Each structure stands twice: as structure tokens, then as C-alpha cells.
Coordinates of C-alpha atoms in Angstrom, one line a residue:
M1 CA 24.6 -15.5 22.0
E2 CA 21.7 -14.9 19.6
T3 CA 21.0 -17.8 17.2
V4 CA 20.3 -17.0 13.6
T5 CA 17.8 -19.4 12.1
A6 CA 17.8 -20.5 8.5
A7 CA 14.6 -18.4 7.9
D8 CA 16.3 -15.3 9.4
A9 CA 19.4 -15.9 7.2
G10 CA 17.2 -16.3 4.2
R11 CA 15.4 -13.0 4.9
Q12 CA 18.7 -11.2 5.4
E13 CA 19.7 -12.4 2.0
F14 CA 16.4 -11.4 0.5
V15 CA 16.7 -7.9 2.0
A16 CA 20.2 -7.5 0.7
A17 CA 19.1 -8.6 -2.8
L18 CA 16.3 -6.0 -2.7
R19 CA 18.6 -3.2 -1.6
E20 CA 21.1 -4.1 -4.4
F21 CA 18.3 -4.2 -6.9
T22 CA 16.8 -0.8 -6.0
K23 CA 20.3 0.8 -5.8
R24 CA 21.1 -0.5 -9.3
K25 CA 17.7 0.2 -10.9
C26 CA 16.6 3.4 -9.2
G27 CA 19.5 4.5 -7.0
T28 CA 19.9 7.9 -8.7
R29 CA 17.4 10.8 -9.2
E30 CA 18.0 10.6 -12.9
Q31 CA 17.0 6.9 -13.0
R32 CA 13.8 7.6 -11.0
L33 CA 12.8 10.4 -13.2
A34 CA 13.3 8.3 -16.3
L35 CA 11.2 5.5 -14.8
T36 CA 8.4 7.9 -13.8
D37 CA 8.1 10.2 -16.8
G38 CA 9.7 13.0 -14.9
G39 CA 8.0 12.1 -11.6
R40 CA 4.4 11.9 -12.9
L41 CA 4.0 8.2 -12.6
T42 CA 3.9 6.3 -9.3
H43 CA 4.2 2.9 -10.9
S44 CA 6.6 1.6 -13.6
Q45 CA 5.2 -1.6 -15.1
P46 CA 8.5 -2.5 -16.8
L47 CA 10.3 -2.4 -13.4
H48 CA 7.4 -4.3 -11.8
Q49 CA 7.8 -7.0 -14.4
E50 CA 11.5 -7.3 -13.6
V51 CA 10.5 -7.8 -9.9
A52 CA 8.0 -10.4 -10.9
D53 CA 10.5 -12.2 -13.2
L54 CA 12.8 -12.5 -10.2
G55 CA 9.9 -14.3 -8.3
W56 CA 9.6 -11.5 -5.7
V57 CA 6.1 -10.2 -6.4
G58 CA 4.6 -13.6 -5.3
C59 CA 7.0 -14.2 -2.5
A60 CA 4.2 -14.6 0.0
L61 CA 1.7 -16.3 -2.3
P62 CA 1.3 -20.1 -2.4
E63 CA 3.8 -22.1 -4.5
A64 CA 0.8 -23.8 -6.2
Y65 CA 0.1 -20.5 -8.0
G66 CA 3.6 -19.6 -8.9
G67 CA 4.5 -17.9 -5.6
G68 CA 7.3 -18.4 -3.2
G69 CA 5.2 -19.8 -0.3
G70 CA 6.5 -17.2 2.1
S71 CA 5.0 -15.3 4.9
A72 CA 3.5 -11.9 5.8
T73 CA 6.9 -11.0 7.2
D74 CA 8.5 -11.7 3.8
A75 CA 5.9 -9.6 2.1
C76 CA 6.6 -6.8 4.5
H77 CA 10.4 -6.9 3.7
L78 CA 9.5 -6.8 0.0
V79 CA 7.3 -3.7 0.3
E80 CA 9.4 -1.9 2.8
E81 CA 12.7 -2.2 0.9
L82 CA 11.2 -1.3 -2.4
A83 CA 9.6 1.8 -0.8
Y84 CA 12.9 2.7 0.9
G85 CA 14.7 2.3 -2.4
Q86 CA 12.1 4.7 -4.0
A87 CA 11.2 2.1 -6.6
P88 CA 8.1 3.4 -8.4
L89 CA 6.0 0.4 -7.7
Y90 CA 2.9 1.7 -6.0
G91 CA 0.8 -0.9 -7.7
L92 CA 2.7 -3.8 -6.1
A93 CA 1.2 -3.4 -2.6
V94 CA -2.2 -2.8 -4.1
A95 CA -2.0 -6.1 -6.0
L96 CA -0.9 -8.0 -3.0
V97 CA -3.8 -6.7 -0.9
S98 CA -6.2 -7.6 -3.6
A99 CA -4.7 -11.0 -4.1
S100 CA -5.1 -11.7 -0.4
V101 CA -8.9 -11.6 -0.9
V102 CA -8.8 -14.1 -3.7
E103 CA -6.4 -16.3 -1.8
R104 CA -8.8 -16.5 1.1
F105 CA -12.2 -16.6 -0.7
G106 CA -11.7 -17.5 -4.3
T107 CA -12.4 -20.9 -5.8
E108 CA -9.5 -23.1 -6.9
S109 CA -10.1 -22.1 -10.5
Q110 CA -10.1 -18.4 -9.6
K111 CA -6.9 -18.8 -7.6
Q112 CA -5.2 -20.6 -10.5
D113 CA -6.3 -17.8 -12.8
I114 CA -5.9 -14.6 -10.7
L115 CA -3.0 -15.4 -8.3
T116 CA -0.9 -16.9 -11.1
S117 CA -1.4 -13.7 -13.1
V118 CA -0.3 -11.6 -10.1
C119 CA 2.8 -13.7 -9.7
R120 CA 3.5 -13.2 -13.4
G121 CA 3.5 -9.5 -13.0
E122 CA -0.1 -8.4 -13.8
L123 CA -1.7 -5.8 -11.6
L124 CA -4.9 -6.3 -9.6
A125 CA -7.0 -3.6 -8.2
T126 CA -10.0 -3.4 -5.8
A127 CA -12.9 -0.9 -6.2
I128 CA -14.8 -0.1 -3.1
S129 CA -15.2 3.7 -2.6
E130 CA -17.8 5.8 -4.5
P131 CA -18.4 9.5 -4.8
D132 CA -20.7 9.6 -1.8
T133 CA -19.4 6.6 0.1
G134 CA -15.8 7.1 1.3
S135 CA -15.4 6.3 5.0
D136 CA -19.1 5.0 4.9
A137 CA -18.2 2.5 2.3
A138 CA -21.0 0.1 3.2
S139 CA -23.5 2.7 1.7
L140 CA -22.2 1.9 -1.8
R141 CA -24.8 2.1 -4.7
C142 CA -23.0 0.5 -7.6
R143 CA -25.4 -2.3 -8.6
A144 CA -25.0 -5.6 -10.2
E145 CA -28.2 -7.3 -11.4
L146 CA -28.3 -11.0 -12.1
R147 CA -29.8 -11.6 -15.6
G148 CA -29.7 -15.2 -16.7
G149 CA -26.2 -16.5 -16.0
N150 CA -24.5 -13.0 -16.0
Y151 CA -24.3 -10.0 -13.7
V152 CA -24.8 -6.6 -15.3
I153 CA -23.0 -3.8 -13.5
N154 CA -23.9 -0.1 -13.5
G155 CA -22.4 2.6 -11.3
Q156 CA -19.3 4.5 -10.4
K157 CA -16.3 4.0 -8.2
T158 CA -13.7 6.6 -7.2
W159 CA -10.2 6.9 -5.7
I160 CA -9.4 3.4 -7.1
S161 CA -5.7 2.9 -6.9
C162 CA -3.9 1.6 -10.0
A163 CA -7.2 0.9 -11.9
H164 CA -5.5 2.5 -15.0
L165 CA -2.8 -0.2 -14.9
A166 CA -4.7 -3.2 -13.6
S167 CA -5.7 -6.1 -15.9
R168 CA -8.7 -6.8 -13.7
I169 CA -10.6 -5.1 -10.9
L170 CA -12.3 -6.7 -7.9
V171 CA -15.6 -4.6 -7.7
L172 CA -17.9 -4.5 -4.7
C173 CA -21.5 -4.2 -5.9
R174 CA -24.9 -4.0 -4.4
T175 CA -26.7 -7.2 -5.5
G176 CA -29.5 -7.3 -3.0
Q177 CA -30.9 -5.9 0.2
G178 CA -30.5 -7.5 3.6
E179 CA -31.1 -6.7 7.2
D180 CA -28.6 -3.9 7.2
Q181 CA -26.4 -1.9 4.7
H182 CA -23.6 -4.4 5.1
S183 CA -25.7 -7.2 3.6
G184 CA -26.3 -7.8 -0.1
I185 CA -22.8 -6.7 -1.2
T186 CA -21.0 -9.0 -3.7
M187 CA -17.5 -8.9 -5.1
L188 CA -17.1 -9.5 -8.8
D189 CA -13.9 -10.1 -10.8
V190 CA -14.1 -7.7 -13.7
P191 CA -11.6 -7.5 -16.6
A192 CA -10.4 -3.9 -16.8
D193 CA -10.9 -3.9 -20.6
A194 CA -14.4 -5.3 -20.5
P195 CA -16.9 -3.4 -22.7
G196 CA -18.6 -0.7 -20.6
V197 CA -15.6 -0.1 -18.2
T198 CA -14.2 3.4 -18.4
V199 CA -11.2 4.4 -16.3
R200 CA -10.4 8.1 -15.8
P201 CA -7.2 9.1 -13.8
I202 CA -7.6 11.7 -11.1
P203 CA -4.6 14.1 -10.9
T204 CA -3.1 14.2 -7.5
L205 CA -0.1 15.7 -5.6
G206 CA 1.6 12.3 -5.8
G207 CA 1.1 11.8 -9.5
D208 CA -1.0 9.2 -11.4
E209 CA -2.2 6.8 -8.8
V210 CA -6.0 6.9 -8.3
N211 CA -8.9 6.9 -10.7
D212 CA -12.6 7.2 -11.3
V213 CA -14.0 4.0 -12.7
Y214 CA -17.4 3.9 -14.5
F215 CA -19.4 0.8 -15.2
T216 CA -22.1 1.0 -17.9
D217 CA -24.0 -2.3 -18.6
V218 CA -20.8 -4.3 -17.9
V219 CA -21.6 -8.0 -18.3
V220 CA -19.8 -10.4 -16.1
P221 CA -20.4 -14.2 -15.9
A222 CA -21.8 -15.4 -12.6
D223 CA -18.8 -17.6 -12.0
R224 CA -16.7 -14.4 -11.5
V225 CA -18.2 -13.9 -8.0
I226 CA -15.4 -14.0 -5.5
G227 CA -16.6 -15.7 -2.3
E228 CA -20.2 -15.6 -1.2
V229 CA -23.0 -13.8 -3.0
G230 CA -24.1 -11.0 -0.7
G231 CA -21.2 -11.6 1.7
A232 CA -18.4 -9.4 0.3
W233 CA -18.5 -6.9 3.2
R234 CA -17.5 -9.6 5.7
Q235 CA -14.8 -10.8 3.3
M236 CA -13.3 -7.3 2.9
M237 CA -13.4 -6.7 6.7
S238 CA -11.5 -9.9 7.3
C239 CA -8.8 -8.9 4.8
L240 CA -8.3 -5.4 6.3
N241 CA -5.4 -6.8 8.4
T242 CA -3.4 -7.2 5.1
D243 CA -4.6 -3.9 3.7
R244 CA -3.5 -1.9 6.7
L245 CA -0.3 -3.9 7.2
M246 CA 0.8 -3.3 3.6
C247 CA 0.0 0.4 3.8
G248 CA 1.9 0.7 7.0
T249 CA 4.8 -1.2 5.7
M250 CA 5.0 0.9 2.5
F251 CA 5.1 4.1 4.6
L252 CA 7.6 2.6 7.0
G253 CA 10.0 2.3 4.0
R254 CA 9.3 5.8 2.9
A255 CA 9.7 7.2 6.4
R256 CA 13.1 5.4 6.7
R257 CA 14.2 7.0 3.5
T258 CA 13.0 10.4 4.6
F259 CA 14.9 10.1 7.8
D260 CA 18.1 8.9 6.1
D261 CA 17.9 11.8 3.6
A262 CA 17.5 14.3 6.4
L263 CA 20.3 12.6 8.4
E264 CA 22.7 12.8 5.5
Y265 CA 21.9 16.5 5.0
V266 CA 22.4 17.6 8.7
R267 CA 25.7 15.7 8.8
Q268 CA 27.0 17.5 5.8
R269 CA 25.5 21.0 5.9
E270 CA 27.7 23.4 7.7
Q271 CA 26.7 26.7 9.4
F272 CA 28.7 28.7 11.9
G273 CA 31.7 26.5 11.2
R274 CA 30.3 23.1 11.9
P275 CA 27.7 20.6 10.7
I276 CA 24.2 21.6 11.7
G277 CA 23.5 18.1 13.1
S278 CA 26.0 18.9 15.9
F279 CA 23.7 21.5 17.3
Q280 CA 21.7 20.2 20.2
A281 CA 18.4 21.4 18.9
I282 CA 18.8 19.4 15.7
R283 CA 20.5 16.4 17.4
H284 CA 17.6 16.0 19.8
R285 CA 15.1 16.4 17.0
M286 CA 16.7 13.6 15.1
A287 CA 16.8 11.5 18.2
D288 CA 13.1 11.8 18.7
L289 CA 12.4 11.0 15.0
A290 CA 14.6 7.9 15.1
T291 CA 12.8 6.7 18.2
E292 CA 9.4 7.2 16.5
L293 CA 10.6 5.3 13.5
E294 CA 11.8 2.4 15.6
C295 CA 8.3 2.2 17.2
C296 CA 6.8 2.0 13.8
R297 CA 9.1 -0.8 12.8
L298 CA 8.2 -2.8 15.9
L299 CA 4.5 -2.3 15.3
V300 CA 4.7 -3.5 11.7
Y301 CA 6.7 -6.6 12.3
D302 CA 4.8 -7.5 15.4
L303 CA 1.6 -7.6 13.4
A304 CA 3.3 -9.5 10.6
S305 CA 4.5 -12.2 13.1
K306 CA 0.9 -12.5 14.5
L307 CA -0.4 -13.1 11.0
D308 CA 2.4 -15.6 10.3
E309 CA 1.3 -17.6 13.3
D310 CA -2.4 -17.5 12.2
P311 CA -3.3 -15.9 8.9
N312 CA -7.0 -15.9 9.9
R313 CA -6.5 -14.2 13.2
Q314 CA -8.6 -11.0 13.6
V315 CA -6.4 -8.2 14.9
P316 CA -8.3 -5.0 14.0
R317 CA -6.8 -3.0 16.8
E318 CA -3.2 -3.9 16.0
A319 CA -3.8 -3.3 12.2
S320 CA -5.3 0.1 12.8
M321 CA -2.5 1.0 15.2
V322 CA 0.0 0.1 12.4
K323 CA -1.8 2.2 9.8
L324 CA -2.3 5.1 12.1
K325 CA 1.1 5.3 13.7
V326 CA 3.2 4.7 10.6
T327 CA 1.4 7.0 8.2
E328 CA 1.2 9.8 10.8
T329 CA 4.9 9.4 11.6
A330 CA 5.9 9.3 7.9
K331 CA 4.0 12.6 7.4
R332 CA 5.7 14.2 10.5
L333 CA 9.1 13.0 9.3
A334 CA 8.6 14.6 5.9
I335 CA 7.4 17.9 7.4
E336 CA 10.4 17.9 9.8
G337 CA 12.7 16.9 7.0
M338 CA 11.5 19.9 4.9
Q339 CA 12.2 22.2 7.9
L340 CA 15.7 20.7 8.5
L341 CA 16.7 21.1 4.9
G342 CA 15.3 24.6 4.7
G343 CA 15.3 26.0 1.2
A344 CA 17.0 22.9 -0.2
G345 CA 14.1 20.7 0.8
Y346 CA 11.6 22.9 -1.0
T347 CA 13.4 22.5 -4.4
K348 CA 12.7 19.9 -7.0
E349 CA 16.3 19.1 -7.0
H350 CA 16.0 17.3 -3.7
D351 CA 13.8 14.2 -2.9
M352 CA 12.4 15.8 0.3
E353 CA 9.6 17.6 -1.6
R354 CA 8.6 14.3 -3.1
H355 CA 8.6 12.6 0.4
L356 CA 6.3 15.3 1.6
R357 CA 3.8 15.0 -1.3
E358 CA 3.7 11.2 -1.0
S359 CA 3.4 11.1 2.8
V360 CA 0.4 13.4 3.0
A361 CA -1.9 10.9 1.2
G362 CA -0.9 8.1 3.6
T363 CA -3.0 9.4 6.5
V364 CA -6.1 9.6 4.2
Y365 CA -6.3 6.5 2.0
A366 CA -6.9 2.9 3.1
G367 CA -8.9 4.4 6.0
T368 CA -8.2 7.9 7.4
S369 CA -6.4 8.4 10.6
E370 CA -9.7 9.4 12.2
I371 CA -11.3 6.1 11.2
Q372 CA -8.3 4.2 12.6
R373 CA -8.7 6.1 15.9
E374 CA -12.4 5.1 16.0
I375 CA -11.6 1.5 15.5
I376 CA -8.9 1.5 18.2
G377 CA -11.1 3.4 20.6
R378 CA -14.1 1.0 20.1
S379 CA -11.8 -2.0 20.6
Y380 CA -11.5 -0.8 24.2
G381 CA -15.3 -0.6 24.6
L382 CA -15.4 3.2 24.3

């Protein structure tokens, strides 16, 4: 007989509470449209604040900063269930990934300031990519010059998730030159409303989620450096485990919802006198998709358990596998779901078209599928 530990029981209760919350707050299409301005917004700050007030946003952050002191597995349950429930909270996962950098490399004063604000419900973003430096992010040219006791930032960042909603942005800047392009990069904590910061949303298929951010003579005190001057690249690389895990977890929740929506449809839709799900072609199709989905779940929570055992453990192969497999599966599920629903899936009256628009981006941001395959292949010495 399998023994249920206190931790397992607590997580089951947590998941149940999350499901009840999303069902109550955004369980109908009408509720979701109201929360997202007709589907334009990907993040509802009022809803995010409710989640923060319940103590859930900081469930995996240390208690000393207002968090719940939980684990990576707890954070995965939070992100997965909110995504499954279609809660418009895209900024939550972004904030958690950004907070993980501060938790690992920030000073005690920075942690008290930044992590406490995240637990209270403020959003935190990270700015890395630039117009000419996407996958080749280390070639960034946004500069920060030290003048007296301040850094002065000039440059542009692009594709910055939730910068239009964040209270502060962790910006990777070129502060010097080293032996290679990875040296001389520093992370600065920049208030989003600082003079000289301009945020311009980029319209996307998914709605308002990413932005161009311009820095014009933005003055930041030197004590806002996160971690080591010139060592931000190493810091970011060490936090990619969290980034790719959170991305994979979010799309696991979305993929589960896509599958369940398709399953409900093929059970109910009748043609030739019986439900279309009873036809072998569709039944086998659903069986394959369910198997792929279970593989994704196992990958996500296996990586989470590894990080629970050792948060500093470097698992680039496993993290890239999670990001690659889950986002590609989510996209495949949405395309298959559209085909299974036929004309109904193409209409705005059904969520399938939204699933498709959201899933397409997953294989691109946070490192494209091609980049993930490169990392996995190189981990085998290829």
C-alpha cells in the first residue's frame, strides 16, 4: 500500500484549492473575457493580487521574505494549475523566474526589498534580449557606465515579458570588456518608472505580453547591482534551470487544458449516429496525445524533484528537455485539437483558437526549440 506523506497531503490540498479558485474566478469564458479586456490581456493584475494575498505567489520563496518556504515542486503545482484553469496570470511565472536570480545572488538588503515585493504581488521582469541579440544573447550592447556612485544606462531591450506591468526590471548591461563576450555583463535592478525608461508594447498573436524597453541616460545607484559586477552571464546561466522549468510547467498546464477541451468535444460531438471519439482513428489519436502529455508531466516533476534535492544542481540537459518536449507537445496538441474540433475550433466562441495562439509562442521564447536541441546534443559531447 502506497503511503501518503504529510507533504504529499499538503500538496494535494494546495492543488485542490488552486482548482477551486480558478473555477470560481475564471471558470467561464465570460469571466475570462472580463478579466482580459476581451482577450487582449495576458495578465490580470487584480487577479494576481488576489493570488498574492492568499500567500500563493511566494509559496516557494523563503519565509524570511514573506514566502511560504516551499519547494520547486510547489511552484510547479502553482504555475501548472493556474495555467490549466486559464487564469490570465502570465506575469506570475515571469516574476518567479526573475525572483530566483535575486534569491541566489542578491544581497540580504536586496532580498528583503525585492523578494518581499514579489510576495506582496508586485511583478518583476528580466531584460536580456536586444534587437540584434536574440539567441546570441551574450552579444548584447546595452551599456551601463559607472559615473561616480551611479551607473548610467543607455540602450534598447526587446521581447521583454511583462515589462509594461512590472514595478522593476532586472537589466543585463555591458559594463566592461573581458576575455570573451560573456565577460563584462552586469545585472542592474532598475525601477520601471525611473526617468529615461520607456516601455512600448509589441502586439502579438497572444495579446499584450512582450515589449520594447528603451533606456536613455537612466541613472541607477551602484548598490543596485545584483550579484557580481561583470558576472551576470554566469548568474543567468545558473538560473536557466528555473526559467525552463517554469516555462515547461506553464505549457504543461495549457496542454492539459487543450487535451481536456478536445476530449470533452469528441465525447459529445456526434456524427453518423455516435460520438466521434468512438471512431478508432480519433480514439487512437487521443491515446497518443494522452501518452505524450504524461511524458511531459513526468519530465517536469522529475526535474522539480532534482532541484528540490539540490537547488544549486546544474541540470542543463534535463531543463532543456523539459522546455523542448513540453512546448512542442503543447503546440502539437493545439493543432490536433483544432483539427478534431473542425470548424468549431476555428471560431472565437471556443477556447481552442486561443490555445493555438498561446502555444505557438512557447517553442520560441525562453530559448527556441532549436537552441534546446543544441544544448541537449552538446551535453552528449556532439
